[in-house]
């Protein structure tokens, strides 16, 4: 009885303190208004929407572990003789950056575990952003009114690549030094400006004495600050614009359906963060990654055998390996096309296409409506095929980046393998595009027959004349809704003569995008319901 009364008094005191504190905060800040709106927000319940949260929580782990590592890491390129606890390297000359990395790994309590968590989290962070962007691309979630969010997502992905490369280069071991030498070659390949940029970044002739301290500032201050700012704006826009959702009964282009923030989403999101942190910690405890002590300190006259970059920049390595050795000398300047085209022009074009794609598709379709329903990838066969072709293009380049390792492992010729990749980098995306588009159309045709004939029951009957037939049952209402409610634009009408080349190009692209289609059977009543579900929301309606 005594303990129960004491517990009740403590509960009342805590409640009173919380109410008093909230009133004091609300009197100075719009706490109640912001809290009311946030608690009412509907969060998506489909697993694919968790990819963005996976990237967010990986970033949180990166910030926490990176803060710890910052306390012990010295980015100086001043050389000294190592006298630490790792005996195989004792007595060797190395930079303070490499020596402090060894100290973190062997002398700082928990240092090696934190290093490995940081590295694994970086890989998961970039992978989650990439998968999140693929989900948005294939479902059309980049369309109005989310074009700016797509641009920020591409910018975040670009910054994540820069952040990963900077962190990968900091230990100054033989492997990361080989990566920096490659980066130096890429910078030097830029016509006219390359030598000036190289001297500025490296602080003189390679390897210089300033590149690691500068990369350190970029890695711990500049890029993380921009990332935090962009993530905050990105989340604010997600809250304001609300999420997209899959077509289902009760879900239209004018409403937002999901789980409330508290308690459903809060519990789910907290559980996901704990799972991410736990899995990264477990993986870091049992799976070794980046053992810098095995590579040794960087020497300009040495290259690590089988040196491979992290997967997210491996496609640049592959592009340079399969590029023919083309060079041009003019007016005293040598242009290394074999480096400049695959390592500068190719990624530049890639990100230009990513930034511009939402506006390109809107121009092709002429569709300027708001979209809050996700596209099923099969209903947009050309867009889906383009995405798969891009993935195959990237995969071929990634494999080409390890052509020496593949040739050594499978005892094949490096030259033959290089030619195979040169052909595959052009033929592979084309084959992937054709196959994917046909598969999407085949899936649509299957759904059309499903609506016409119904679902198979598995029951077979025989007539008195010996004929065998299979019975069917009507399609479930939920599945019928998901199949019929689709927003597929029709090709633009052919321009009237005289027409400009741009108008003819737009018409041809629109026909190429949406000319191949499978019409679904629907009654006039169903057509009316479909149009109601796809109707554009009134101004501000989808954000209520």
Short mmCIF file of C-alpha atoms in Angstrom, two decimals:
data_model
loop_
_atom_site.label_atom_id
_atom_site.label_comp_id
_atom_site.label_asym_id
_atom_site.label_seq_id
_atom_site.Cartn_x
_atom_site.Cartn_y
_atom_site.Cartn_z
CA UNK A 1 0.00 0.00 0.00
CA UNK A 2 2.81 2.40 0.91
CA UNK A 3 4.69 1.76 -2.31
CA UNK A 4 1.52 2.13 -4.38
CA UNK A 5 0.77 5.55 -2.88
CA UNK A 6 4.34 6.64 -3.45
CA UNK A 7 4.15 5.46 -7.05
CA UNK A 8 0.89 7.36 -7.55
CA UNK A 9 2.42 10.54 -6.11
CA UNK A 10 5.44 10.19 -8.41
CA UNK A 11 3.15 9.64 -11.41
CA UNK A 12 1.11 12.73 -10.55
CA UNK A 13 4.27 14.80 -10.09
CA UNK A 14 5.66 13.65 -13.43
CA UNK A 15 2.34 14.39 -15.14
CA UNK A 16 2.16 17.84 -13.57
CA UNK A 17 5.75 18.64 -14.57
CA UNK A 18 5.11 17.48 -18.13
CA UNK A 19 1.94 19.61 -18.44
CA UNK A 20 3.70 22.65 -16.96
CA UNK A 21 6.67 22.22 -19.27
CA UNK A 22 4.44 21.82 -22.33
CA UNK A 23 2.44 24.97 -21.49
CA UNK A 24 5.68 26.91 -21.02
CA UNK A 25 6.97 25.66 -24.37
CA UNK A 26 3.65 26.25 -26.16
CA UNK A 27 3.57 29.84 -24.91
CA UNK A 28 6.84 30.52 -26.71
CA UNK A 29 6.73 28.16 -29.70
CA UNK A 30 3.86 26.71 -31.82
CA UNK A 31 4.25 23.36 -30.09
CA UNK A 32 0.58 22.39 -29.96
CA UNK A 33 -0.09 23.32 -33.59
CA UNK A 34 2.98 21.49 -34.87
CA UNK A 35 2.33 18.50 -32.61
CA UNK A 36 -1.32 18.27 -33.65
CA UNK A 37 -0.43 18.29 -37.34
CA UNK A 38 2.41 15.82 -36.93
CA UNK A 39 0.45 13.38 -34.80
CA UNK A 40 -2.36 13.43 -37.36
CA UNK A 41 -0.05 12.71 -40.29
CA UNK A 42 -0.77 9.43 -42.08
CA UNK A 43 2.34 7.33 -42.69
CA UNK A 44 2.52 4.62 -45.38
CA UNK A 45 2.17 0.99 -44.36
CA UNK A 46 3.82 -0.73 -47.34
CA UNK A 47 7.30 -2.16 -46.81
CA UNK A 48 8.77 -0.41 -49.87
CA UNK A 49 8.26 2.99 -48.21
CA UNK A 50 10.65 1.97 -45.41
CA UNK A 51 13.68 2.22 -47.74
CA UNK A 52 13.83 5.97 -47.13
CA UNK A 53 13.76 5.40 -43.38
CA UNK A 54 16.49 2.79 -43.75
CA UNK A 55 18.69 5.44 -45.38
CA UNK A 56 17.81 7.95 -42.64
CA UNK A 57 18.68 5.61 -39.78
CA UNK A 58 21.90 4.50 -41.49
CA UNK A 59 22.81 8.18 -41.67
CA UNK A 60 22.09 8.55 -37.94
CA UNK A 61 24.44 5.64 -37.22
CA UNK A 62 27.05 7.26 -39.45
CA UNK A 63 26.85 10.53 -37.54
CA UNK A 64 27.09 8.81 -34.14
CA UNK A 65 30.02 6.55 -35.06
CA UNK A 66 31.75 9.28 -37.07
CA UNK A 67 31.63 11.64 -34.08
CA UNK A 68 33.38 9.01 -31.97
CA UNK A 69 36.07 8.38 -34.61
CA UNK A 70 36.68 12.11 -35.01
CA UNK A 71 37.95 12.25 -31.43
CA UNK A 72 40.91 9.99 -32.26
CA UNK A 73 41.69 10.49 -35.96
CA UNK A 74 44.54 12.74 -37.13
CA UNK A 75 44.33 13.64 -40.87
CA UNK A 76 47.89 14.98 -41.04
CA UNK A 77 50.10 13.74 -43.89
CA UNK A 78 53.25 14.38 -41.86
CA UNK A 79 55.32 11.19 -41.84
CA UNK A 80 56.69 9.51 -38.73
CA UNK A 81 57.95 6.08 -37.70
CA UNK A 82 55.24 3.82 -36.33
CA UNK A 83 55.83 2.51 -32.81
CA UNK A 84 52.33 1.28 -32.04
CA UNK A 85 51.04 -2.08 -30.90
CA UNK A 86 50.70 -3.68 -34.35
CA UNK A 87 54.08 -5.40 -34.61
CA UNK A 88 54.19 -6.24 -38.38
CA UNK A 89 54.24 -2.50 -39.21
CA UNK A 90 56.36 -1.31 -36.29
CA UNK A 91 59.34 0.73 -37.46
CA UNK A 92 57.84 1.68 -40.84
CA UNK A 93 57.42 5.26 -42.00
CA UNK A 94 53.81 6.32 -42.45
CA UNK A 95 51.61 9.38 -42.27
CA UNK A 96 49.83 10.40 -39.09
CA UNK A 97 46.51 9.62 -40.82
CA UNK A 98 47.46 5.97 -41.28
CA UNK A 99 49.09 5.71 -37.85
CA UNK A 100 46.00 7.12 -36.12
CA UNK A 101 43.81 4.66 -38.05
CA UNK A 102 45.97 1.82 -36.70
CA UNK A 103 45.71 3.29 -33.20
CA UNK A 104 41.91 3.42 -33.47
CA UNK A 105 41.87 -0.20 -34.65
CA UNK A 106 44.22 -1.65 -32.01
CA UNK A 107 44.61 0.76 -29.09
CA UNK A 108 41.30 2.63 -28.69
CA UNK A 109 38.70 0.72 -26.70
CA UNK A 110 35.98 -0.34 -29.13
CA UNK A 111 37.70 1.54 -31.93
CA UNK A 112 37.79 -1.29 -34.45
CA UNK A 113 34.12 -2.12 -33.88
CA UNK A 114 33.12 1.52 -34.33
CA UNK A 115 35.26 1.77 -37.49
CA UNK A 116 33.58 -1.26 -38.99
CA UNK A 117 30.09 -0.10 -38.00
CA UNK A 118 30.87 3.22 -39.67
CA UNK A 119 32.03 1.54 -42.87
CA UNK A 120 29.11 -0.90 -43.08
CA UNK A 121 26.65 1.91 -42.33
CA UNK A 122 28.13 3.93 -45.19
CA UNK A 123 27.53 1.06 -47.61
CA UNK A 124 23.97 0.56 -46.36
CA UNK A 125 23.32 4.32 -46.52
CA UNK A 126 24.25 4.61 -50.18
CA UNK A 127 22.47 1.35 -51.06
CA UNK A 128 19.27 2.44 -49.28
CA UNK A 129 19.26 5.80 -51.09
CA UNK A 130 19.74 4.02 -54.41
CA UNK A 131 16.92 1.52 -53.75
CA UNK A 132 14.68 4.32 -52.47
CA UNK A 133 15.25 6.27 -55.69
CA UNK A 134 14.52 3.17 -57.77
CA UNK A 135 11.24 2.69 -55.90
CA UNK A 136 10.29 6.29 -56.58
CA UNK A 137 11.27 6.00 -60.26
CA UNK A 138 9.44 2.76 -61.00
CA UNK A 139 6.25 3.89 -59.21
CA UNK A 140 6.20 7.40 -60.70
CA UNK A 141 6.38 9.09 -57.30
CA UNK A 142 8.60 11.80 -58.81
CA UNK A 143 5.69 13.43 -60.68
CA UNK A 144 3.89 16.61 -59.71
CA UNK A 145 3.94 17.84 -56.96
CA UNK A 146 7.12 15.97 -55.91
CA UNK A 147 9.61 17.03 -58.58
CA UNK A 148 11.63 19.13 -56.13
CA UNK A 149 11.81 16.23 -53.69
CA UNK A 150 13.20 14.06 -56.50
CA UNK A 151 15.85 16.68 -57.24
CA UNK A 152 16.84 16.75 -53.58
CA UNK A 153 16.98 12.95 -53.53
CA UNK A 154 19.36 12.90 -56.50
CA UNK A 155 21.46 15.60 -54.81
CA UNK A 156 21.55 13.54 -51.60
CA UNK A 157 22.70 10.52 -53.59
CA UNK A 158 25.46 12.56 -55.24
CA UNK A 159 26.59 13.94 -51.88
CA UNK A 160 26.53 10.43 -50.39
CA UNK A 161 28.92 9.27 -53.13
CA UNK A 162 31.24 12.20 -52.40
CA UNK A 163 31.04 11.55 -48.66
CA UNK A 164 31.79 7.87 -49.14
CA UNK A 165 34.80 8.54 -51.34
CA UNK A 166 36.20 11.11 -48.89
CA UNK A 167 35.84 8.73 -45.96
CA UNK A 168 37.29 5.84 -47.98
CA UNK A 169 40.39 7.92 -48.74
CA UNK A 170 41.16 9.17 -45.22
CA UNK A 171 43.08 6.17 -43.75
CA UNK A 172 45.90 6.67 -46.33
CA UNK A 173 46.54 2.95 -46.68
CA UNK A 174 47.76 1.41 -49.92
CA UNK A 175 44.20 0.67 -51.13
CA UNK A 176 42.76 4.14 -50.46
CA UNK A 177 45.94 5.73 -51.84
CA UNK A 178 45.40 3.81 -55.07
CA UNK A 179 41.89 5.28 -55.19
CA UNK A 180 43.28 8.77 -54.69
CA UNK A 181 45.78 8.20 -57.50
CA UNK A 182 42.83 7.26 -59.76
CA UNK A 183 40.97 10.39 -58.64
CA UNK A 184 44.05 12.47 -59.42
CA UNK A 185 44.17 10.99 -62.92
CA UNK A 186 40.49 11.81 -63.43
CA UNK A 187 41.00 15.41 -62.35
CA UNK A 188 44.07 15.75 -64.58
CA UNK A 189 42.06 14.48 -67.59
CA UNK A 190 39.86 17.60 -67.59
CA UNK A 191 41.07 19.71 -70.52
CA UNK A 192 42.90 22.96 -69.63
CA UNK A 193 41.52 23.14 -66.06
CA UNK A 194 42.75 19.74 -64.89
CA UNK A 195 46.27 20.73 -63.87
CA UNK A 196 45.05 23.80 -61.97
CA UNK A 197 42.38 21.79 -60.13
CA UNK A 198 44.94 19.12 -59.29
CA UNK A 199 47.38 21.62 -57.77
CA UNK A 200 44.56 23.23 -55.80
CA UNK A 201 43.10 19.99 -54.40
CA UNK A 202 46.35 18.14 -53.68
CA UNK A 203 48.37 21.21 -52.73
CA UNK A 204 51.11 20.56 -55.29
CA UNK A 205 52.43 17.52 -57.11
CA UNK A 206 50.77 14.21 -56.31
CA UNK A 207 50.50 12.95 -53.57
CA UNK A 208 50.86 16.44 -52.07
CA UNK A 209 50.50 17.32 -48.41
CA UNK A 210 47.07 18.93 -48.23
CA UNK A 211 44.60 16.52 -49.77
CA UNK A 212 43.81 14.46 -46.66
CA UNK A 213 43.24 17.43 -44.32
CA UNK A 214 40.98 18.96 -46.95
CA UNK A 215 39.09 15.72 -47.49
CA UNK A 216 38.75 15.47 -43.72
CA UNK A 217 37.04 18.87 -43.55
CA UNK A 218 34.79 17.88 -46.45
CA UNK A 219 33.99 14.54 -44.79
CA UNK A 220 33.19 15.68 -41.26
CA UNK A 221 31.92 19.23 -41.78
CA UNK A 222 30.95 20.40 -45.26
CA UNK A 223 29.10 17.44 -46.77
CA UNK A 224 27.46 16.26 -43.49
CA UNK A 225 26.17 19.80 -42.89
CA UNK A 226 24.62 19.95 -46.35
CA UNK A 227 23.24 16.43 -45.93
CA UNK A 228 21.57 17.30 -42.63
CA UNK A 229 20.04 20.45 -44.13
CA UNK A 230 18.74 18.63 -47.22
CA UNK A 231 17.39 15.72 -45.19
CA UNK A 232 15.52 18.18 -42.95
CA UNK A 233 13.99 19.97 -45.97
CA UNK A 234 13.22 16.61 -47.60
CA UNK A 235 11.35 15.40 -44.50
CA UNK A 236 9.46 18.70 -44.24
CA UNK A 237 8.29 18.33 -47.83
CA UNK A 238 7.28 14.72 -47.20
CA UNK A 239 5.15 15.86 -44.26
CA UNK A 240 3.65 18.71 -46.27
CA UNK A 241 2.98 16.84 -49.53
CA UNK A 242 2.06 13.54 -47.84
CA UNK A 243 3.07 10.19 -49.24
CA UNK A 244 1.86 8.39 -52.33
CA UNK A 245 0.01 5.11 -51.94
CA UNK A 246 -0.88 2.05 -54.00
CA UNK A 247 -4.28 1.83 -55.65
CA UNK A 248 -6.71 -0.09 -53.45
CA UNK A 249 -10.31 0.18 -52.39
CA UNK A 250 -10.75 3.43 -50.46
CA UNK A 251 -7.51 4.89 -51.84
CA UNK A 252 -7.78 7.49 -54.57
CA UNK A 253 -5.79 10.33 -56.02
CA UNK A 254 -7.56 12.74 -53.67
CA UNK A 255 -6.98 11.20 -50.23
CA UNK A 256 -4.12 10.00 -48.03
CA UNK A 257 -4.43 6.62 -46.32
CA UNK A 258 -1.96 5.27 -43.79
CA UNK A 259 -1.18 4.71 -40.15
CA UNK A 260 -1.06 7.55 -37.62
CA UNK A 261 2.28 8.65 -36.26
CA UNK A 262 1.44 7.61 -32.71
CA UNK A 263 1.49 4.86 -31.68
CA UNK A 264 1.66 2.70 -34.85
CA UNK A 265 4.31 4.48 -36.88
CA UNK A 266 6.37 5.49 -33.84
CA UNK A 267 6.62 1.88 -32.68
CA UNK A 268 7.37 0.59 -36.17
CA UNK A 269 9.98 3.26 -36.89
CA UNK A 270 11.70 2.84 -33.52
CA UNK A 271 11.84 -0.91 -34.08
CA UNK A 272 13.37 -0.36 -37.53
CA UNK A 273 16.07 1.93 -36.11
CA UNK A 274 16.97 -0.61 -33.43
CA UNK A 275 17.07 -3.37 -36.05
CA UNK A 276 19.33 -1.32 -38.31
CA UNK A 277 21.70 -0.48 -35.46
CA UNK A 278 21.68 -4.06 -34.17
CA UNK A 279 22.27 -5.64 -37.58
CA UNK A 280 25.09 -3.21 -38.38
CA UNK A 281 26.70 -3.92 -35.01
CA UNK A 282 26.37 -7.68 -35.44
CA UNK A 283 27.69 -7.54 -39.00
CA UNK A 284 30.62 -5.40 -37.89
CA UNK A 285 31.45 -7.81 -35.10
CA UNK A 286 31.66 -10.91 -37.33
CA UNK A 287 32.41 -9.63 -40.86
CA UNK A 288 35.75 -7.87 -41.33
CA UNK A 289 35.78 -4.89 -43.66
CA UNK A 290 38.62 -2.63 -44.80
CA UNK A 291 41.52 -4.18 -42.80
CA UNK A 292 43.93 -1.33 -43.46
CA UNK A 293 46.75 -3.00 -41.51
CA UNK A 294 46.95 -5.72 -44.19
CA UNK A 295 47.44 -3.21 -47.01
CA UNK A 296 50.20 -1.19 -45.39
CA UNK A 297 50.87 2.55 -45.74
CA UNK A 298 50.52 4.19 -49.13
CA UNK A 299 53.60 4.45 -51.34
CA UNK A 300 53.50 6.29 -54.65
CA UNK A 301 55.52 3.54 -56.38
CA UNK A 302 53.20 0.73 -55.25
CA UNK A 303 49.69 -0.40 -56.14
CA UNK A 304 47.59 -2.84 -54.13
CA UNK A 305 46.96 -6.12 -55.95
CA UNK A 306 43.31 -6.55 -56.91
CA UNK A 307 42.50 -3.01 -55.79
CA UNK A 308 38.75 -2.40 -56.07
CA UNK A 309 36.75 0.67 -55.03
CA UNK A 310 33.54 0.44 -53.02
CA UNK A 311 30.61 -0.74 -55.11
CA UNK A 312 28.95 2.65 -55.51
CA UNK A 313 31.88 4.09 -57.51
CA UNK A 314 32.93 0.79 -59.06
CA UNK A 315 31.08 1.63 -62.27
CA UNK A 316 33.56 4.47 -62.94
CA UNK A 317 36.46 2.04 -62.59
CA UNK A 318 34.75 -0.35 -65.00
CA UNK A 319 34.04 2.40 -67.53
CA UNK A 320 37.71 3.40 -67.56
CA UNK A 321 38.88 -0.20 -67.91
CA UNK A 322 36.80 -0.95 -71.00
CA UNK A 323 37.35 2.44 -72.68
CA UNK A 324 39.77 2.22 -75.65
CA UNK A 325 43.07 4.11 -75.21
CA UNK A 326 42.09 7.25 -77.12
CA UNK A 327 44.13 10.42 -76.73
CA UNK A 328 44.35 13.68 -78.66
CA UNK A 329 47.18 16.22 -78.59
CA UNK A 330 46.42 19.74 -79.79
CA UNK A 331 48.01 23.15 -79.07
CA UNK A 332 50.32 21.58 -76.53
CA UNK A 333 47.48 19.97 -74.58
CA UNK A 334 46.83 16.23 -74.36
CA UNK A 335 43.20 15.20 -73.89
CA UNK A 336 42.92 11.70 -72.38
CA UNK A 337 39.56 10.61 -73.79
CA UNK A 338 40.05 7.18 -72.21
CA UNK A 339 39.74 8.84 -68.78
CA UNK A 340 37.77 12.02 -69.45
CA UNK A 341 34.81 10.38 -71.22
CA UNK A 342 34.13 7.50 -68.79
CA UNK A 343 35.05 9.26 -65.53
CA UNK A 344 33.89 12.85 -66.13
CA UNK A 345 31.44 12.98 -69.03
CA UNK A 346 29.61 9.72 -68.24
CA UNK A 347 28.71 10.51 -64.58
CA UNK A 348 27.91 14.10 -65.58
CA UNK A 349 25.42 12.88 -68.19
CA UNK A 350 24.04 10.30 -65.76
CA UNK A 351 23.16 12.88 -63.12
CA UNK A 352 21.88 15.35 -65.70
CA UNK A 353 19.43 12.69 -66.89
CA UNK A 354 18.39 11.92 -63.31
CA UNK A 355 17.78 15.59 -62.50
CA UNK A 356 15.85 16.23 -65.71
CA UNK A 357 13.79 13.04 -66.02
CA UNK A 358 10.60 14.21 -64.20
CA UNK A 359 10.40 17.24 -66.47
CA UNK A 360 11.22 15.18 -69.56
CA UNK A 361 8.42 12.71 -68.87
CA UNK A 362 5.99 15.54 -68.16
CA UNK A 363 6.95 17.12 -71.49
CA UNK A 364 6.45 13.82 -73.34
CA UNK A 365 3.05 13.12 -71.78
CA UNK A 366 1.78 16.69 -71.52
CA UNK A 367 0.41 15.66 -68.13
CA UNK A 368 0.51 18.49 -65.57
CA UNK A 369 -1.90 17.02 -63.02
CA UNK A 370 -1.07 16.10 -59.44
CA UNK A 371 -0.41 12.41 -58.81
CA UNK A 372 -0.75 10.70 -55.45
CA UNK A 373 -1.37 7.13 -56.60
CA UNK A 374 1.68 4.94 -57.30
CA UNK A 375 2.06 3.44 -60.75
CA UNK A 376 2.41 -0.31 -60.96
CA UNK A 377 5.65 -0.79 -62.96
CA UNK A 378 3.92 -3.14 -65.42
CA UNK A 379 1.49 -0.38 -66.37
CA UNK A 380 4.36 1.87 -67.53
CA UNK A 381 6.33 -0.64 -69.65
CA UNK A 382 8.62 1.87 -71.37
CA UNK A 383 9.61 3.67 -68.17
CA UNK A 384 10.14 0.34 -66.39
CA UNK A 385 12.20 -0.99 -69.28
CA UNK A 386 14.36 2.14 -69.25
CA UNK A 387 14.99 1.70 -65.53
CA UNK A 388 15.95 -1.97 -65.92
CA UNK A 389 18.21 -1.11 -68.87
CA UNK A 390 19.98 1.49 -66.70
CA UNK A 391 20.46 -1.09 -63.94
CA UNK A 392 21.96 -3.58 -66.42
CA UNK A 393 24.24 -0.84 -67.81
CA UNK A 394 25.47 -0.10 -64.28
CA UNK A 395 25.88 -3.82 -63.46
CA UNK A 396 28.02 -4.43 -66.57
CA UNK A 397 30.29 -1.50 -65.69
CA UNK A 398 30.53 -2.70 -62.09
CA UNK A 399 31.61 -6.16 -63.25
CA UNK A 400 34.06 -4.62 -65.68
CA UNK A 401 35.67 -2.79 -62.74
CA UNK A 402 36.82 -6.19 -61.48
CA UNK A 403 37.85 -7.71 -64.79
CA UNK A 404 41.32 -8.58 -63.48
CA UNK A 405 39.92 -10.38 -60.44
CA UNK A 406 37.36 -12.23 -62.59
CA UNK A 407 40.03 -13.21 -65.13
CA UNK A 408 42.34 -14.50 -62.38
CA UNK A 409 39.56 -16.40 -60.58
CA UNK A 410 38.13 -18.09 -63.70
CA UNK A 411 41.41 -18.40 -65.65
CA UNK A 412 40.24 -16.41 -68.67
CA UNK A 413 41.99 -13.78 -70.74
CA UNK A 414 41.73 -10.20 -69.47
CA UNK A 415 41.71 -8.93 -73.06
CA UNK A 416 38.88 -11.28 -74.06
CA UNK A 417 36.94 -10.34 -70.95
CA UNK A 418 37.41 -6.63 -71.70
CA UNK A 419 35.96 -7.09 -75.19
CA UNK A 420 33.04 -9.05 -73.77
CA UNK A 421 32.27 -6.16 -71.43
CA UNK A 422 32.68 -3.62 -74.26
CA UNK A 423 29.99 -5.44 -76.24
CA UNK A 424 27.79 -6.14 -73.22
CA UNK A 425 27.73 -2.50 -72.09
CA UNK A 426 25.85 -1.64 -75.31
CA UNK A 427 24.00 -4.89 -76.04
CA UNK A 428 22.98 -5.68 -72.46
CA UNK A 429 20.78 -2.60 -71.85
CA UNK A 430 19.08 -3.05 -75.26
CA UNK A 431 18.24 -6.69 -74.55
CA UNK A 432 17.10 -5.80 -71.03
CA UNK A 433 14.85 -3.04 -72.40
CA UNK A 434 13.16 -5.28 -74.97
CA UNK A 435 12.68 -8.21 -72.57
CA UNK A 436 11.37 -6.01 -69.74
CA UNK A 437 8.89 -4.19 -71.96
CA UNK A 438 7.55 -7.45 -73.35
CA UNK A 439 7.24 -8.88 -69.85
CA UNK A 440 5.29 -5.83 -68.67
CA UNK A 441 2.91 -6.10 -71.63
CA UNK A 442 2.55 -9.84 -71.05
CA UNK A 443 1.65 -9.23 -67.41
CA UNK A 444 -0.96 -6.69 -68.50
CA UNK A 445 -2.40 -9.17 -71.01
CA UNK A 446 -2.60 -11.82 -68.30
CA UNK A 447 -4.55 -9.45 -66.08
CA UNK A 448 -6.89 -8.64 -68.97
CA UNK A 449 -7.65 -12.34 -69.46
CA UNK A 450 -8.06 -12.65 -65.71
CA UNK A 451 -10.75 -9.96 -65.75
CA UNK A 452 -12.50 -11.56 -68.73
CA UNK A 453 -12.33 -15.20 -67.65
CA UNK A 454 -11.99 -14.98 -63.87
CA UNK A 455 -9.64 -16.84 -61.55
CA UNK A 456 -9.05 -20.55 -61.96
CA UNK A 457 -10.65 -22.64 -59.22
CA UNK A 458 -8.71 -25.81 -59.93
CA UNK A 459 -11.94 -27.80 -60.34
CA UNK A 460 -12.17 -29.72 -63.63
CA UNK A 461 -15.47 -31.11 -64.95
CA UNK A 462 -16.35 -33.40 -67.84
CA UNK A 463 -19.49 -33.08 -69.92
CA UNK A 464 -21.67 -36.00 -71.01
CA UNK A 465 -20.02 -35.73 -74.42
CA UNK A 466 -16.54 -36.17 -72.97
CA UNK A 467 -15.46 -32.52 -73.10
CA UNK A 468 -13.24 -31.31 -70.22
CA UNK A 469 -13.49 -27.77 -68.89
CA UNK A 470 -12.19 -25.83 -65.92
CA UNK A 471 -14.37 -23.64 -63.78
CA UNK A 472 -13.56 -20.04 -62.94
CA UNK A 473 -14.74 -17.64 -60.28
CA UNK A 474 -15.04 -13.84 -60.51
CA UNK A 475 -11.95 -11.81 -59.62
CA UNK A 476 -11.81 -10.50 -56.07
CA UNK A 477 -13.06 -6.92 -55.82
CA UNK A 478 -9.79 -5.66 -54.33
CA UNK A 479 -7.71 -7.21 -57.12
CA UNK A 480 -10.12 -5.90 -59.75
CA UNK A 481 -9.78 -2.38 -58.32
CA UNK A 482 -5.97 -2.61 -58.35
CA UNK A 483 -5.95 -3.77 -61.98
CA UNK A 484 -8.48 -1.30 -63.35
CA UNK A 485 -7.44 1.86 -61.50
CA UNK A 486 -4.36 2.82 -63.48
CA UNK A 487 -3.25 6.16 -64.86
CA UNK A 488 -1.72 5.49 -68.28
CA UNK A 489 -1.63 8.51 -70.64
CA UNK A 490 -2.56 8.09 -74.25
CA UNK A 491 -0.05 9.06 -76.95
CA UNK A 492 -0.21 12.68 -78.03
CA UNK A 493 -2.00 13.36 -81.29
CA UNK A 494 0.17 13.79 -84.35
CA UNK A 495 0.98 17.48 -84.89
CA UNK A 496 -0.72 19.20 -87.76
CA UNK A 497 1.35 20.37 -90.72
CA UNK A 498 3.40 22.44 -90.72
CA UNK A 499 5.01 21.21 -87.50
CA UNK A 500 8.40 21.98 -86.00
CA UNK A 501 11.00 19.28 -85.47
CA UNK A 502 10.52 19.58 -81.73
CA UNK A 503 6.78 18.95 -82.07
CA UNK A 504 7.39 15.92 -84.28
CA UNK A 505 10.00 14.62 -81.82
CA UNK A 506 7.61 15.02 -78.92
CA UNK A 507 4.86 13.18 -80.77
CA UNK A 508 7.22 10.34 -81.72
CA UNK A 509 8.49 9.98 -78.15
CA UNK A 510 4.93 9.98 -76.80
CA UNK A 511 3.97 7.21 -79.23
CA UNK A 512 7.10 5.26 -78.28
CA UNK A 513 6.30 5.64 -74.59
CA UNK A 514 2.58 4.84 -74.63
CA UNK A 515 1.80 3.38 -78.05
CA UNK A 516 2.13 -0.22 -76.83
CA UNK A 517 -0.64 -0.82 -74.32
CA UNK A 518 -3.20 -3.41 -73.28
CA UNK A 519 -6.72 -2.08 -72.76
CA UNK A 520 -8.58 -3.46 -69.77
CA UNK A 521 -12.27 -4.46 -70.08
CA UNK A 522 -14.47 -2.22 -67.95
CA UNK A 523 -18.16 -1.44 -67.90
CA UNK A 524 -19.38 2.17 -68.19
CA UNK A 525 -20.06 2.13 -64.45
CA UNK A 526 -16.53 0.92 -63.71
CA UNK A 527 -15.10 3.55 -66.06
CA UNK A 528 -16.93 6.23 -64.10
CA UNK A 529 -15.51 4.95 -60.80
CA UNK A 530 -12.02 4.78 -62.32
CA UNK A 531 -12.24 8.41 -63.45
CA UNK A 532 -13.41 9.43 -59.98
CA UNK A 533 -10.50 7.61 -58.33
CA UNK A 534 -7.97 9.20 -60.71
CA UNK A 535 -9.47 12.70 -60.62
CA UNK A 536 -7.00 15.43 -59.71
CA UNK A 537 -7.45 16.70 -56.15
CA UNK A 538 -8.80 20.15 -55.59
CA UNK A 539 -6.24 22.73 -54.55
CA UNK A 540 -4.85 21.64 -51.17
CA UNK A 541 -7.26 18.69 -50.87
CA UNK A 542 -4.60 15.95 -50.84
CA UNK A 543 -2.73 17.71 -48.05
CA UNK A 544 -5.58 17.79 -45.56
#
